[in-house]
Amino acid sequence: AFPRGGRVATAGDDGRVIIWNSETGETLVEFSGHEIMKKVFEVQVFPDGKRVVSIGDDGATLIWDASSGSILHRFTTACHHRRVRIFPSGDRI
């Protein structure tokens, strides 16, 4: 969930990350960047609510702009992680 409420981010089995209006269920932003049909294991919202990080079965960790859905940073590794955490300060994952 976002720090100011009203929105929630979800990770899907189809490679999508979606930000929803938590009151109406309306899709606000849909992110495309993980491989299609590869599971997104986890999504977390940065403390400032401006960025989102996701980690997927495609080996990618992506940092997104929460408003536009643009990819800000992409990290890939040979080993596939399933969890991601953001430091409370928001300066490291």
C-alpha atoms as one frame of an Amber mdcrd trajectory, in Angstrom:
protein
   0.000   0.000   0.000   1.054   3.576  -0.529   1.997   5.779   2.446  -0.870
   8.237   1.919  -3.485   5.554   1.215  -5.957   5.322  -1.607  -3.725   3.136
  -3.800  -2.356  -0.384  -3.674   0.195  -2.162  -5.910  -0.120  -5.822  -6.894
   2.175  -8.345  -8.572   0.772 -10.803 -11.100   1.514 -14.269 -12.440   1.456
 -12.771 -15.943   4.415 -10.379 -15.614   2.287  -7.340 -14.809   2.432  -4.908
 -11.914  -0.724  -2.863 -11.390  -1.556   0.112  -9.178  -5.208   0.187  -8.188
  -7.508   2.663  -6.516  -8.076   0.837  -3.225 -11.582   2.247  -2.819 -13.037
   1.736  -6.312 -10.876  -1.095  -7.698 -10.086   1.013 -10.774  -6.741   0.342
 -12.511  -4.663   3.519 -12.235  -1.356   2.417 -13.790  -0.285  -0.840 -15.414
   3.434  -1.557 -15.661   5.008  -3.568 -18.486   8.651  -4.530 -18.200   8.903
  -8.046 -16.849   8.765 -10.876 -19.381   5.209 -11.743 -20.355   3.850 -14.801
 -18.572   6.689 -14.778 -16.026   5.545 -14.416 -12.452   6.231 -11.201 -10.548
   7.052 -12.451  -7.062   6.788  -9.242  -5.114   6.153  -5.530  -5.386   6.983
  -2.897  -2.762   6.291   0.837  -2.607   9.057   3.251  -1.626   8.371   5.306
   1.519   7.846   8.497  -0.524   5.167   6.763  -2.649   6.813   7.992  -5.859
   8.521   4.746  -6.858   7.731   1.046  -6.867  10.144  -1.895  -7.009   9.244
  -5.330  -8.365  11.123  -8.605  -8.614  10.211 -11.314 -11.087  10.833 -14.841
 -12.295  12.609 -13.356 -15.316  15.567 -12.461 -13.038  14.820  -8.744 -13.193
  14.416  -6.251 -10.386  12.733  -3.119 -11.704  12.280   0.299 -10.132   9.322
   2.155 -11.609   7.910   5.656 -11.505   4.616   5.099  -9.668   2.746   7.801
 -11.603   3.783   7.059 -15.181   4.790   3.392 -15.039   8.153   4.210 -16.638
  11.115   2.012 -15.731  13.708   4.098 -13.871  16.245   1.307 -13.219  16.592
  -2.326 -14.279  18.821  -4.849 -12.509  19.297  -8.443 -13.614  21.101 -11.262
 -11.858  21.971 -14.864 -12.678  20.240 -16.054  -9.524  16.531 -15.468  -9.204
  15.519 -13.756  -5.993  11.938 -13.850  -4.802  11.894 -11.100  -2.176  12.819
  -7.439  -2.174  12.907  -4.951   0.680  13.328  -1.184   0.735  15.273   0.483
   3.522  13.015   2.805   5.575  15.047   5.776   4.319  14.174   4.787   0.737
  17.776   5.093  -0.426  18.522   1.357  -0.824  16.811  -1.895  -1.713
